[in-house]
Every structure is written in structure tokens, then in C-alpha cells.
Amino acid sequence: MDHGTVRSAVVAALADLESSKTKLMGVLAEIDGTDTAIDLGRQGLWTKAQVALLWSRANHLPGVRALFEATAERPNEKLTFSEILQRSGLAERQQSNEHAALSRISGQLFNEKRWPIENSQGGTDSATGKAEMLYWMDSRVAAWWRDITR
């Protein structure tokens, strides 16, 4: 095996280890009663403290603010990218760039590009022929976010 392949394997193992550590810390906090961890499936385990930390680093981005505000106002309801875009007033490209920035910030903080907001690719709109991303926030995360932003 060459050094590049070995290095890539070690980096991946460290990322997996860090991810496991974050999840186990969330479970421990829940067991200890110091913080509740919510499992968001693909987005992993989240605690209120983690949501607060991510928000403190990303709240300066208007597209991220629009994403959090819209999904928190309508928890558990799937919102389209167009709805988030309309809320932010940004150009489509800028909104996408800010979602990418949120992923980068999360990656720096948690060693995983994950959000406390779930997302999936929506179906193709028959009128436009375009498929949009869908976003939704768990009602428990929405309650945390509202508390954090008071």
C-alpha cells in the first residue's frame, strides 16, 4: 500500500472515531441527565448544546438564518428550497453557498458535515421539471432553537 492510501485510511478511521465519540458523549449526557440527545437519523445525535454551538458560529449567514427560522416555525413540516430562498431573499447560488458554509462549519465543529435540520431530495415538479431539496426540523430541535435565540 502506498502512503497516500494508508493516510486516507487513517484519516477516515479518525473521522469515524470522532463521530463515535460525539454520539457516545450525547448518549452519556442523556444518561446523566445533563443534556438530552435527539437522534435525527442521517444527521446523527444532537444535543441542545451542539445546536447552540453551531448556531453561534453560523447565525451571521442570512441564508442559514432563513433556513433555521423557516423550519423552526413549521416543525416536522417539509419545506422546499424555494420556500427557504423566498424567506432569505438571496440569489439561489448564494443560498446554496450558505448551506455549504453551514456544512463546513459543522464539519469543523463536529468532524461531520451534519445539520440539526433534516433534508432530502424532493420529487420532480411537473411544472418546472426541477427537483428541489426538502428541509424540516424536528419539533424538539425547534423548541431548543427558539430557546437558544431568545
Coordinates of C-alpha atoms in Angstrom, one line a residue:
M1 CA 0.0 0.0 0.0
D2 CA 1.3 3.5 -0.8
H3 CA 1.5 6.3 1.8
G4 CA -1.5 8.2 0.3
T5 CA -3.8 5.2 0.6
V6 CA -2.7 4.5 4.2
R7 CA -3.0 8.1 5.1
S8 CA -6.5 8.3 3.7
A9 CA -7.5 5.1 5.7
V10 CA -6.1 6.6 8.9
V11 CA -7.9 9.9 8.3
A12 CA -11.2 8.1 7.7
A13 CA -10.7 6.0 10.8
L14 CA -10.1 9.1 12.9
A15 CA -13.2 10.7 11.5
D16 CA -15.2 7.6 12.4
L17 CA -13.7 7.6 15.9
E18 CA -14.6 11.3 16.4
S19 CA -18.1 10.7 15.1
S20 CA -18.5 7.7 17.6
K21 CA -17.1 9.9 20.4
T22 CA -19.6 12.6 19.7
K23 CA -22.5 10.1 19.6
L24 CA -21.4 8.4 22.8
M25 CA -21.0 11.7 24.6
G26 CA -24.6 12.5 23.6
V27 CA -25.8 9.2 25.0
L28 CA -23.8 9.7 28.2
A29 CA -25.2 13.2 28.6
E30 CA -28.7 11.8 28.2
I31 CA -28.0 9.0 30.8
D32 CA -26.6 11.5 33.2
G33 CA -29.5 13.9 32.7
T34 CA -27.2 16.7 31.7
D35 CA -28.5 17.0 28.2
T36 CA -30.9 15.2 26.0
A37 CA -29.7 13.7 22.8
I38 CA -32.1 13.5 19.9
D39 CA -31.4 11.0 17.1
L40 CA -32.0 12.7 13.7
G41 CA -31.2 9.6 11.7
R42 CA -28.8 10.5 8.9
Q43 CA -28.0 13.8 10.7
G44 CA -26.9 11.9 13.8
L45 CA -27.4 12.6 17.5
W46 CA -27.8 16.2 18.6
T47 CA -27.9 17.9 21.9
K48 CA -29.1 21.4 22.7
A49 CA -25.5 22.5 23.4
Q50 CA -24.4 21.3 20.0
V51 CA -27.3 23.2 18.3
A52 CA -26.3 26.3 20.3
L53 CA -22.7 26.0 19.3
L54 CA -23.5 25.5 15.6
W55 CA -25.9 28.4 15.7
S56 CA -23.3 30.7 17.4
R57 CA -20.9 30.1 14.5
A58 CA -23.4 30.3 11.6
N59 CA -26.0 32.9 12.7
H60 CA -24.3 35.6 10.7
L61 CA -25.3 34.0 7.4
P62 CA -28.7 35.2 6.3
G63 CA -29.4 32.1 4.3
V64 CA -28.7 29.9 7.3
R65 CA -30.8 32.2 9.4
A66 CA -33.7 31.8 6.9
L67 CA -33.3 28.0 6.9
F68 CA -33.4 27.8 10.7
E69 CA -36.2 30.3 11.1
A70 CA -38.5 28.8 8.5
T71 CA -38.0 25.2 9.6
A72 CA -38.4 26.1 13.3
E73 CA -41.6 28.0 12.6
R74 CA -43.1 24.9 10.9
P75 CA -41.5 22.0 12.8
N76 CA -41.8 18.5 11.2
E77 CA -43.1 20.1 8.0
K78 CA -41.1 19.7 4.8
L79 CA -40.2 23.0 3.2
T80 CA -38.8 23.4 -0.2
F81 CA -35.6 25.1 -1.2
S82 CA -37.8 27.7 -3.0
E83 CA -39.5 28.5 0.3
I84 CA -36.2 29.0 2.1
L85 CA -35.0 31.1 -0.8
Q86 CA -38.1 33.3 -0.7
R87 CA -37.6 33.8 3.0
S88 CA -33.9 34.7 2.7
G89 CA -34.3 36.9 -0.4
L90 CA -30.9 35.7 -1.6
A91 CA -30.0 34.6 -5.0
E92 CA -30.3 30.8 -5.5
R93 CA -26.5 30.4 -5.8
Q94 CA -25.8 32.4 -2.6
Q95 CA -28.4 30.4 -0.6
S96 CA -26.7 27.2 -1.8
N97 CA -23.3 28.6 -0.9
E98 CA -24.6 29.4 2.6
H99 CA -25.8 25.8 3.0
A100 CA -22.3 24.7 2.0
A101 CA -20.9 27.1 4.6
L102 CA -23.2 25.5 7.3
S103 CA -21.8 22.1 6.4
R104 CA -18.2 23.4 6.6
I105 CA -18.8 25.0 10.0
S106 CA -20.4 21.8 11.2
G107 CA -17.5 19.7 9.9
Q108 CA -15.1 22.0 11.7
L109 CA -17.0 21.7 15.0
F110 CA -18.1 18.1 15.0
N111 CA -15.9 16.5 12.3
E112 CA -19.0 15.6 10.4
K113 CA -20.9 17.7 7.9
R114 CA -24.3 17.3 9.5
W115 CA -27.1 19.7 10.4
P116 CA -29.8 19.7 13.2
I117 CA -32.2 20.1 10.2
E118 CA -33.0 17.0 8.1
N119 CA -33.1 17.2 4.4
S120 CA -33.8 15.0 1.4
Q121 CA -34.2 15.4 -2.4
G122 CA -37.8 16.0 -3.3
G123 CA -39.6 14.7 -6.3
T124 CA -39.6 16.5 -9.7
D125 CA -42.1 19.3 -10.1
S126 CA -44.2 18.7 -13.1
A127 CA -44.5 22.4 -14.0
T128 CA -40.8 23.2 -13.8
G129 CA -39.2 19.8 -14.3
K130 CA -36.9 20.6 -11.4
A131 CA -36.4 18.5 -8.2
E132 CA -35.9 20.6 -5.1
M133 CA -34.3 19.8 -1.8
L134 CA -36.7 19.5 1.2
Y135 CA -35.9 20.6 4.7
W136 CA -37.5 20.0 8.0
M137 CA -36.7 20.5 11.7
D138 CA -37.8 18.1 14.5
S139 CA -40.2 19.8 16.9
R140 CA -37.8 19.1 19.8
V141 CA -34.9 20.8 18.0
A142 CA -37.2 23.7 17.1
A143 CA -38.0 24.2 20.7
W144 CA -34.3 24.2 21.6
W145 CA -33.5 26.7 18.8
R146 CA -36.3 29.0 19.9
D147 CA -34.9 28.9 23.4
I148 CA -31.4 29.5 22.2
T149 CA -32.3 32.5 20.2
R150 CA -34.4 34.3 22.9

